């Protein structure tokens, strides 16, 4: 961002002093009248004392000229009052326009004919993070970073040269480095001769709408995949039941040990693995049967952490923190343990080469409408108290291209034989069954943070909770 010049900029229209129409009327009407009257008196004295009234008719002529000037003075007064009224109406309209521009939610930017910024409204400062004094005097071509400069340079150069209006969506950096996706409308302002006097740029931040749209598409995609996977898994489970049953009956009729018995035992092992895979698919599609009871979330979490401390390698340090105040959540303890184990295992695998710290934190948070609005993955949550489980690692991070596919079944970036690609899919299914939500933040080379939000309940521990999700 180029720095602005030190030249002072005019104040907004709404703060400029109003004109003084009454002073205008005084100087244009009453002051000339006083001058004419004074000149008449001087002329009268001159005629009286110099010519001793010998040229009395000059005095009368001056009186007649003064009387003839009165209608003209009245006409001028009337039109000056009309002009004053029009000026007042114009000033009122300008004040309303200036107030509207300064208070609109859209970003407004005005430049001179060469593209140097003359004015930005408060919305521009709020959305982009750039204060006005850093922007004024800067050329609009320099408002974007070099990485995004070429995407819109041609359009702006053409608009500055010819005044051609255009609408387009541009990625632009905020002051903190985040990327804004803005819809830009560029228009040229011309005078009565058609010469360009300035350019007006109106921008709307579409980042939030794009995030919500992408999240909706991803949710619909996962819903469709879940429906398909659930149907296939259900039918496949019925086939596996027959395979397991007849294999077991056949094994009962065979001698032990025997080659046929050993072969069928391998079939049983493989079929049980397939059955476990089907169970995970049903969990992802939320078709597995389960009952939820109000429990403190810290109980299954602490049990899982104890197990993790025993199996994690020495170069990975596990840190856990729990909130001093905790409300209960309606949960299936076994599913919660499975969810935590899957998330922590993924986090540990991302640090298997470099090591690092794996942080697990549980705390109560108040989810409000603003938080839901600012985080598309939280759209299905209801405002109110929630328990938030955070799992943070210092691993390799997740590439942006893979983040939208994290929870798809069978999607994995691991090498062959190191994973089925169902770990995070199962996590997603468990969270959806518990009427919660999950968010992901990741930076390549620095690590990732998964946050799980589960709504709290106020019920006795022996009361099962009916899920509103599909089961």
PDB file of C-alpha atoms in Angstrom, residues 13-254:
ATOM      1  CA  UNK A  13     -19.837  17.794   2.429  1.00  0.00           C
ATOM      2  CA  UNK A  14     -21.965  17.290   5.510  1.00  0.00           C
ATOM      3  CA  UNK A  15     -19.425  19.203   7.652  1.00  0.00           C
ATOM      4  CA  UNK A  16     -18.799  22.175   5.350  1.00  0.00           C
ATOM      5  CA  UNK A  17     -20.101  25.544   6.566  1.00  0.00           C
ATOM      6  CA  UNK A  18     -23.344  26.740   5.014  1.00  0.00           C
ATOM      7  CA  UNK A  19     -23.391  29.907   2.900  1.00  0.00           C
ATOM      8  CA  UNK A  20     -24.844  33.115   4.387  1.00  0.00           C
ATOM      9  CA  UNK A  21     -27.631  34.183   1.959  1.00  0.00           C
ATOM     10  CA  UNK A  22     -28.657  37.168   4.062  1.00  0.00           C
ATOM     11  CA  UNK A  23     -25.207  38.701   3.770  1.00  0.00           C
ATOM     12  CA  UNK A  24     -25.461  38.218  -0.008  1.00  0.00           C
ATOM     13  CA  UNK A  25     -28.799  40.040  -0.086  1.00  0.00           C
ATOM     14  CA  UNK A  26     -27.416  42.873   2.069  1.00  0.00           C
ATOM     15  CA  UNK A  27     -24.382  43.462  -0.132  1.00  0.00           C
ATOM     16  CA  UNK A  28     -26.278  43.135  -3.430  1.00  0.00           C
ATOM     17  CA  UNK A  29     -29.449  45.086  -2.576  1.00  0.00           C
ATOM     18  CA  UNK A  30     -29.312  47.230   0.528  1.00  0.00           C
ATOM     19  CA  UNK A  31     -25.739  48.385   0.159  1.00  0.00           C
ATOM     20  CA  UNK A  32     -26.312  49.660  -3.422  1.00  0.00           C
ATOM     21  CA  UNK A  33     -29.484  51.390  -2.240  1.00  0.00           C
ATOM     22  CA  UNK A  34     -27.521  53.169   0.504  1.00  0.00           C
ATOM     23  CA  UNK A  35     -24.865  54.158  -2.013  1.00  0.00           C
ATOM     24  CA  UNK A  36     -27.455  55.527  -4.479  1.00  0.00           C
ATOM     25  CA  UNK A  37     -29.166  57.496  -1.712  1.00  0.00           C
ATOM     26  CA  UNK A  38     -25.843  58.941  -0.554  1.00  0.00           C
ATOM     27  CA  UNK A  39     -24.896  59.949  -4.079  1.00  0.00           C
ATOM     28  CA  UNK A  40     -28.276  61.612  -4.476  1.00  0.00           C
ATOM     29  CA  UNK A  41     -27.721  63.623  -1.278  1.00  0.00           C
ATOM     30  CA  UNK A  42     -24.231  64.671  -2.426  1.00  0.00           C
ATOM     31  CA  UNK A  43     -25.606  65.707  -5.812  1.00  0.00           C
ATOM     32  CA  UNK A  44     -28.403  67.672  -4.152  1.00  0.00           C
ATOM     33  CA  UNK A  45     -25.941  69.569  -1.940  1.00  0.00           C
ATOM     34  CA  UNK A  46     -23.740  70.280  -4.946  1.00  0.00           C
ATOM     35  CA  UNK A  47     -26.627  71.647  -6.970  1.00  0.00           C
ATOM     36  CA  UNK A  48     -27.910  73.746  -4.077  1.00  0.00           C
ATOM     37  CA  UNK A  49     -24.636  75.349  -3.007  1.00  0.00           C
ATOM     38  CA  UNK A  50     -22.825  75.650  -6.332  1.00  0.00           C
ATOM     39  CA  UNK A  51     -25.566  76.612  -8.728  1.00  0.00           C
ATOM     40  CA  UNK A  52     -27.952  78.085  -6.140  1.00  0.00           C
ATOM     41  CA  UNK A  53     -30.826  76.001  -7.501  1.00  0.00           C
ATOM     42  CA  UNK A  54     -30.356  77.477 -10.951  1.00  0.00           C
ATOM     43  CA  UNK A  55     -30.216  73.917 -12.278  1.00  0.00           C
ATOM     44  CA  UNK A  56     -33.142  72.731 -10.154  1.00  0.00           C
ATOM     45  CA  UNK A  57     -34.320  70.450 -12.938  1.00  0.00           C
ATOM     46  CA  UNK A  58     -31.213  68.275 -12.433  1.00  0.00           C
ATOM     47  CA  UNK A  59     -32.433  67.581  -8.923  1.00  0.00           C
ATOM     48  CA  UNK A  60     -35.830  66.537 -10.251  1.00  0.00           C
ATOM     49  CA  UNK A  61     -34.181  64.386 -12.914  1.00  0.00           C
ATOM     50  CA  UNK A  62     -32.190  62.537 -10.265  1.00  0.00           C
ATOM     51  CA  UNK A  63     -35.373  61.926  -8.264  1.00  0.00           C
ATOM     52  CA  UNK A  64     -37.108  60.497 -11.328  1.00  0.00           C
ATOM     53  CA  UNK A  65     -34.148  58.219 -12.091  1.00  0.00           C
ATOM     54  CA  UNK A  66     -34.191  56.935  -8.530  1.00  0.00           C
ATOM     55  CA  UNK A  67     -37.942  56.211  -8.756  1.00  0.00           C
ATOM     56  CA  UNK A  68     -37.413  54.346 -12.039  1.00  0.00           C
ATOM     57  CA  UNK A  69     -34.704  52.205 -10.394  1.00  0.00           C
ATOM     58  CA  UNK A  70     -37.038  50.996  -7.623  1.00  0.00           C
ATOM     59  CA  UNK A  71     -38.927  48.409  -9.797  1.00  0.00           C
ATOM     60  CA  UNK A  72     -35.617  47.020 -11.021  1.00  0.00           C
ATOM     61  CA  UNK A  73     -34.366  46.778  -7.449  1.00  0.00           C
ATOM     62  CA  UNK A  74     -37.597  44.996  -6.436  1.00  0.00           C
ATOM     63  CA  UNK A  75     -37.215  42.564  -9.373  1.00  0.00           C
ATOM     64  CA  UNK A  76     -33.620  41.853  -8.375  1.00  0.00           C
ATOM     65  CA  UNK A  77     -34.610  41.320  -4.754  1.00  0.00           C
ATOM     66  CA  UNK A  78     -37.299  38.789  -5.739  1.00  0.00           C
ATOM     67  CA  UNK A  79     -34.914  36.771  -7.896  1.00  0.00           C
ATOM     68  CA  UNK A  80     -32.193  36.866  -5.279  1.00  0.00           C
ATOM     69  CA  UNK A  81     -34.633  35.453  -2.756  1.00  0.00           C
ATOM     70  CA  UNK A  82     -35.523  32.710  -5.259  1.00  0.00           C
ATOM     71  CA  UNK A  83     -31.836  32.046  -5.799  1.00  0.00           C
ATOM     72  CA  UNK A  84     -31.284  31.862  -2.047  1.00  0.00           C
ATOM     73  CA  UNK A  85     -34.141  29.364  -1.709  1.00  0.00           C
ATOM     74  CA  UNK A  86     -32.711  27.181  -4.488  1.00  0.00           C
ATOM     75  CA  UNK A  87     -29.280  27.305  -2.883  1.00  0.00           C
ATOM     76  CA  UNK A  88     -30.740  26.207   0.442  1.00  0.00           C
ATOM     77  CA  UNK A  89     -32.542  23.291  -1.226  1.00  0.00           C
ATOM     78  CA  UNK A  90     -29.345  22.300  -3.031  1.00  0.00           C
ATOM     79  CA  UNK A  91     -27.374  22.426   0.205  1.00  0.00           C
ATOM     80  CA  UNK A  92     -29.984  20.273   1.949  1.00  0.00           C
ATOM     81  CA  UNK A  93     -29.851  17.736  -0.883  1.00  0.00           C
ATOM     82  CA  UNK A  94     -26.045  17.709  -0.741  1.00  0.00           C
ATOM     83  CA  UNK A  95     -26.136  17.135   3.018  1.00  0.00           C
ATOM     84  CA  UNK A  96     -28.545  14.218   2.578  1.00  0.00           C
ATOM     85  CA  UNK A  97     -26.344  12.753  -0.158  1.00  0.00           C
ATOM     86  CA  UNK A  98     -23.183  13.165   1.912  1.00  0.00           C
ATOM     87  CA  UNK A  99     -24.858  11.542   4.931  1.00  0.00           C
ATOM     88  CA  UNK A 100     -26.127   8.638   2.816  1.00  0.00           C
ATOM     89  CA  UNK A 101     -22.694   8.014   1.282  1.00  0.00           C
ATOM     90  CA  UNK A 102     -20.938   8.146   4.653  1.00  0.00           C
ATOM     91  CA  UNK A 103     -23.434   5.794   6.343  1.00  0.00           C
ATOM     92  CA  UNK A 104     -24.065   3.256   3.571  1.00  0.00           C
ATOM     93  CA  UNK A 105     -22.890  -0.313   4.156  1.00  0.00           C
ATOM     94  CA  UNK A 106     -21.265  -0.408   0.717  1.00  0.00           C
ATOM     95  CA  UNK A 107     -17.709   0.784   0.209  1.00  0.00           C
ATOM     96  CA  UNK A 108     -17.502   4.072  -1.718  1.00  0.00           C
ATOM     97  CA  UNK A 109     -14.284   5.422  -3.195  1.00  0.00           C
ATOM     98  CA  UNK A 110     -13.901   8.595  -5.309  1.00  0.00           C
ATOM     99  CA  UNK A 111     -10.808   9.350  -7.381  1.00  0.00           C
ATOM    100  CA  UNK A 112      -9.605  12.176  -9.587  1.00  0.00           C
ATOM    101  CA  UNK A 113      -9.391  11.625 -13.386  1.00  0.00           C
ATOM    102  CA  UNK A 114      -5.955  10.011 -13.066  1.00  0.00           C
ATOM    103  CA  UNK A 115      -7.076   7.539 -10.380  1.00  0.00           C
ATOM    104  CA  UNK A 116      -5.729   9.137  -7.195  1.00  0.00           C
ATOM    105  CA  UNK A 117      -8.064   8.645  -4.253  1.00  0.00           C
ATOM    106  CA  UNK A 118      -9.908  11.768  -3.095  1.00  0.00           C
ATOM    107  CA  UNK A 119     -12.461  10.242  -0.721  1.00  0.00           C
ATOM    108  CA  UNK A 120     -13.333   6.952   0.990  1.00  0.00           C
ATOM    109  CA  UNK A 121     -16.361   6.431   3.234  1.00  0.00           C
ATOM    110  CA  UNK A 122     -16.246   4.829   6.713  1.00  0.00           C
ATOM    111  CA  UNK A 123     -17.439   1.470   5.322  1.00  0.00           C
ATOM    112  CA  UNK A 124     -14.287   1.288   3.195  1.00  0.00           C
ATOM    113  CA  UNK A 125     -12.164   1.826   6.298  1.00  0.00           C
ATOM    114  CA  UNK A 126     -14.126  -0.774   8.292  1.00  0.00           C
ATOM    115  CA  UNK A 127     -14.115  -3.505   5.623  1.00  0.00           C
ATOM    116  CA  UNK A 128     -10.540  -3.128   4.354  1.00  0.00           C
ATOM    117  CA  UNK A 129      -8.918  -2.110   7.636  1.00  0.00           C
ATOM    118  CA  UNK A 130      -7.098   0.806   5.978  1.00  0.00           C
ATOM    119  CA  UNK A 131      -7.556   4.182   7.709  1.00  0.00           C
ATOM    120  CA  UNK A 132      -8.476   7.089   5.467  1.00  0.00           C
ATOM    121  CA  UNK A 133      -5.182   8.934   5.808  1.00  0.00           C
ATOM    122  CA  UNK A 134      -3.283   5.925   4.384  1.00  0.00           C
ATOM    123  CA  UNK A 135      -5.508   5.747   1.302  1.00  0.00           C
ATOM    124  CA  UNK A 136      -6.006   9.386   0.291  1.00  0.00           C
ATOM    125  CA  UNK A 137      -3.674  10.362  -2.520  1.00  0.00           C
ATOM    126  CA  UNK A 138      -2.883   6.744  -3.409  1.00  0.00           C
ATOM    127  CA  UNK A 139      -3.527   5.549  -6.957  1.00  0.00           C
ATOM    128  CA  UNK A 140      -6.162   2.825  -7.129  1.00  0.00           C
ATOM    129  CA  UNK A 141      -3.767   0.652  -9.134  1.00  0.00           C
ATOM    130  CA  UNK A 142      -1.623   0.352  -6.007  1.00  0.00           C
ATOM    131  CA  UNK A 143      -4.401  -0.621  -3.607  1.00  0.00           C
ATOM    132  CA  UNK A 144      -3.959  -4.329  -4.380  1.00  0.00           C
ATOM    133  CA  UNK A 145      -0.912  -6.393  -3.606  1.00  0.00           C
ATOM    134  CA  UNK A 146       1.341  -7.560  -6.413  1.00  0.00           C
ATOM    135  CA  UNK A 147      -0.157 -11.045  -6.343  1.00  0.00           C
ATOM    136  CA  UNK A 148      -3.595  -9.726  -7.285  1.00  0.00           C
ATOM    137  CA  UNK A 149      -2.496  -6.667  -9.211  1.00  0.00           C
ATOM    138  CA  UNK A 150      -2.592  -8.180 -12.697  1.00  0.00           C
ATOM    139  CA  UNK A 151      -6.126  -9.493 -12.255  1.00  0.00           C
ATOM    140  CA  UNK A 152      -7.674  -6.061 -12.437  1.00  0.00           C
ATOM    141  CA  UNK A 153      -5.004  -3.717 -13.791  1.00  0.00           C
ATOM    142  CA  UNK A 154      -6.237  -3.922 -17.388  1.00  0.00           C
ATOM    143  CA  UNK A 155      -9.830  -3.098 -16.456  1.00  0.00           C
ATOM    144  CA  UNK A 156      -8.859  -0.118 -14.313  1.00  0.00           C
ATOM    145  CA  UNK A 157      -6.376   1.300 -16.832  1.00  0.00           C
ATOM    146  CA  UNK A 158      -9.086   1.124 -19.503  1.00  0.00           C
ATOM    147  CA  UNK A 159     -11.664   2.750 -17.215  1.00  0.00           C
ATOM    148  CA  UNK A 160      -9.271   5.579 -16.298  1.00  0.00           C
ATOM    149  CA  UNK A 161      -8.436   6.229 -19.946  1.00  0.00           C
ATOM    150  CA  UNK A 162     -11.892   5.984 -21.530  1.00  0.00           C
ATOM    151  CA  UNK A 163     -14.348   6.211 -18.644  1.00  0.00           C
ATOM    152  CA  UNK A 164     -15.827   2.837 -19.589  1.00  0.00           C
ATOM    153  CA  UNK A 165     -17.984   1.581 -16.708  1.00  0.00           C
ATOM    154  CA  UNK A 166     -17.667  -2.034 -15.591  1.00  0.00           C
ATOM    155  CA  UNK A 167     -18.714  -4.515 -12.924  1.00  0.00           C
ATOM    156  CA  UNK A 168     -16.453  -7.320 -11.781  1.00  0.00           C
ATOM    157  CA  UNK A 169     -15.483  -9.363  -8.742  1.00  0.00           C
ATOM    158  CA  UNK A 170     -11.936  -8.830  -7.535  1.00  0.00           C
ATOM    159  CA  UNK A 171      -9.843 -10.429  -4.774  1.00  0.00           C
ATOM    160  CA  UNK A 172      -8.322  -7.638  -2.707  1.00  0.00           C
ATOM    161  CA  UNK A 173      -6.170  -7.828   0.441  1.00  0.00           C
ATOM    162  CA  UNK A 174      -7.233  -6.386   3.780  1.00  0.00           C
ATOM    163  CA  UNK A 175      -4.689  -4.525   5.839  1.00  0.00           C
ATOM    164  CA  UNK A 176      -4.211  -7.672   7.982  1.00  0.00           C
ATOM    165  CA  UNK A 177      -3.417  -9.782   4.901  1.00  0.00           C
ATOM    166  CA  UNK A 178      -6.768 -11.584   4.566  1.00  0.00           C
ATOM    167  CA  UNK A 179      -8.300 -11.700   1.098  1.00  0.00           C
ATOM    168  CA  UNK A 180     -11.603  -9.956   0.416  1.00  0.00           C
ATOM    169  CA  UNK A 181     -13.803 -10.941  -2.497  1.00  0.00           C
ATOM    170  CA  UNK A 182     -15.495  -7.706  -3.551  1.00  0.00           C
ATOM    171  CA  UNK A 183     -18.029  -6.894  -6.249  1.00  0.00           C
ATOM    172  CA  UNK A 184     -16.866  -3.625  -7.842  1.00  0.00           C
ATOM    173  CA  UNK A 185     -18.972  -1.161  -9.856  1.00  0.00           C
ATOM    174  CA  UNK A 186     -16.843   1.494 -11.570  1.00  0.00           C
ATOM    175  CA  UNK A 187     -18.401   4.649 -13.056  1.00  0.00           C
ATOM    176  CA  UNK A 188     -16.962   7.849 -14.503  1.00  0.00           C
ATOM    177  CA  UNK A 189     -18.355  11.293 -13.609  1.00  0.00           C
ATOM    178  CA  UNK A 190     -18.402  13.808 -16.472  1.00  0.00           C
ATOM    179  CA  UNK A 191     -19.126  17.546 -16.684  1.00  0.00           C
ATOM    180  CA  UNK A 192     -21.533  19.202 -19.134  1.00  0.00           C
ATOM    181  CA  UNK A 193     -18.868  19.046 -21.857  1.00  0.00           C
ATOM    182  CA  UNK A 194     -18.365  15.310 -21.417  1.00  0.00           C
ATOM    183  CA  UNK A 195     -14.948  15.640 -19.772  1.00  0.00           C
ATOM    184  CA  UNK A 196     -14.182  13.170 -16.979  1.00  0.00           C
ATOM    185  CA  UNK A 197     -13.909  14.988 -13.653  1.00  0.00           C
ATOM    186  CA  UNK A 198     -13.730  12.006 -11.295  1.00  0.00           C
ATOM    187  CA  UNK A 199     -14.401   8.293 -10.917  1.00  0.00           C
ATOM    188  CA  UNK A 200     -16.748   6.648  -8.413  1.00  0.00           C
ATOM    189  CA  UNK A 201     -16.132   3.091  -7.256  1.00  0.00           C
ATOM    190  CA  UNK A 202     -18.784   1.256  -5.221  1.00  0.00           C
ATOM    191  CA  UNK A 203     -17.755  -2.067  -3.704  1.00  0.00           C
ATOM    192  CA  UNK A 204     -19.570  -4.778  -1.779  1.00  0.00           C
ATOM    193  CA  UNK A 205     -17.781  -7.360   0.351  1.00  0.00           C
ATOM    194  CA  UNK A 206     -18.939 -10.796  -0.875  1.00  0.00           C
ATOM    195  CA  UNK A 207     -16.524 -12.863   1.229  1.00  0.00           C
ATOM    196  CA  UNK A 208     -19.126 -13.958   3.774  1.00  0.00           C
ATOM    197  CA  UNK A 209     -21.705 -14.814   1.116  1.00  0.00           C
ATOM    198  CA  UNK A 210     -19.142 -16.901  -0.771  1.00  0.00           C
ATOM    199  CA  UNK A 211     -18.170 -18.760   2.406  1.00  0.00           C
ATOM    200  CA  UNK A 212     -21.815 -19.523   3.163  1.00  0.00           C
ATOM    201  CA  UNK A 213     -22.421 -20.626  -0.423  1.00  0.00           C
ATOM    202  CA  UNK A 214     -19.374 -22.912  -0.385  1.00  0.00           C
ATOM    203  CA  UNK A 215     -20.409 -24.359   2.973  1.00  0.00           C
ATOM    204  CA  UNK A 216     -23.929 -25.002   1.686  1.00  0.00           C
ATOM    205  CA  UNK A 217     -22.566 -26.801  -1.386  1.00  0.00           C
ATOM    206  CA  UNK A 218     -20.224 -28.859   0.781  1.00  0.00           C
ATOM    207  CA  UNK A 219     -23.051 -29.767   3.178  1.00  0.00           C
ATOM    208  CA  UNK A 220     -25.304 -30.802   0.310  1.00  0.00           C
ATOM    209  CA  UNK A 221     -22.469 -32.840  -1.195  1.00  0.00           C
ATOM    210  CA  UNK A 222     -21.792 -34.632   2.087  1.00  0.00           C
ATOM    211  CA  UNK A 223     -25.517 -35.205   2.543  1.00  0.00           C
ATOM    212  CA  UNK A 224     -25.774 -36.808  -0.891  1.00  0.00           C
ATOM    213  CA  UNK A 225     -22.662 -38.927  -0.308  1.00  0.00           C
ATOM    214  CA  UNK A 226     -23.999 -39.937   3.103  1.00  0.00           C
ATOM    215  CA  UNK A 227     -27.338 -40.997   1.637  1.00  0.00           C
ATOM    216  CA  UNK A 228     -25.601 -43.066  -1.041  1.00  0.00           C
ATOM    217  CA  UNK A 229     -23.063 -44.568   1.366  1.00  0.00           C
ATOM    218  CA  UNK A 230     -25.748 -45.372   3.919  1.00  0.00           C
ATOM    219  CA  UNK A 231     -27.893 -47.176   1.390  1.00  0.00           C
ATOM    220  CA  UNK A 232     -24.997 -49.176   0.016  1.00  0.00           C
ATOM    221  CA  UNK A 233     -23.649 -49.965   3.501  1.00  0.00           C
ATOM    222  CA  UNK A 234     -27.065 -51.156   4.686  1.00  0.00           C
ATOM    223  CA  UNK A 235     -27.464 -53.550   1.763  1.00  0.00           C
ATOM    224  CA  UNK A 236     -23.829 -54.654   1.998  1.00  0.00           C
ATOM    225  CA  UNK A 237     -24.288 -55.345   5.697  1.00  0.00           C
ATOM    226  CA  UNK A 238     -27.117 -57.755   4.883  1.00  0.00           C
ATOM    227  CA  UNK A 239     -24.845 -59.585   2.409  1.00  0.00           C
ATOM    228  CA  UNK A 240     -22.046 -59.754   4.988  1.00  0.00           C
ATOM    229  CA  UNK A 241     -24.441 -61.224   7.541  1.00  0.00           C
ATOM    230  CA  UNK A 242     -25.165 -64.126   5.209  1.00  0.00           C
ATOM    231  CA  UNK A 243     -21.442 -64.592   4.435  1.00  0.00           C
ATOM    232  CA  UNK A 244     -20.497 -64.639   8.108  1.00  0.00           C
ATOM    233  CA  UNK A 245     -23.343 -66.946   9.090  1.00  0.00           C
ATOM    234  CA  UNK A 246     -22.758 -69.593   6.430  1.00  0.00           C
ATOM    235  CA  UNK A 247     -18.999 -69.435   6.886  1.00  0.00           C
ATOM    236  CA  UNK A 248     -19.373 -70.042  10.600  1.00  0.00           C
ATOM    237  CA  UNK A 249     -21.789 -72.962  10.012  1.00  0.00           C
ATOM    238  CA  UNK A 250     -19.391 -74.519   7.506  1.00  0.00           C
ATOM    239  CA  UNK A 251     -16.446 -74.129   9.900  1.00  0.00           C
ATOM    240  CA  UNK A 252     -18.391 -76.007  12.575  1.00  0.00           C
ATOM    241  CA  UNK A 253     -18.570 -79.052  10.266  1.00  0.00           C
ATOM    242  CA  UNK A 254     -14.844 -79.106   9.509  1.00  0.00           C
TER     243      UNK A 254
END
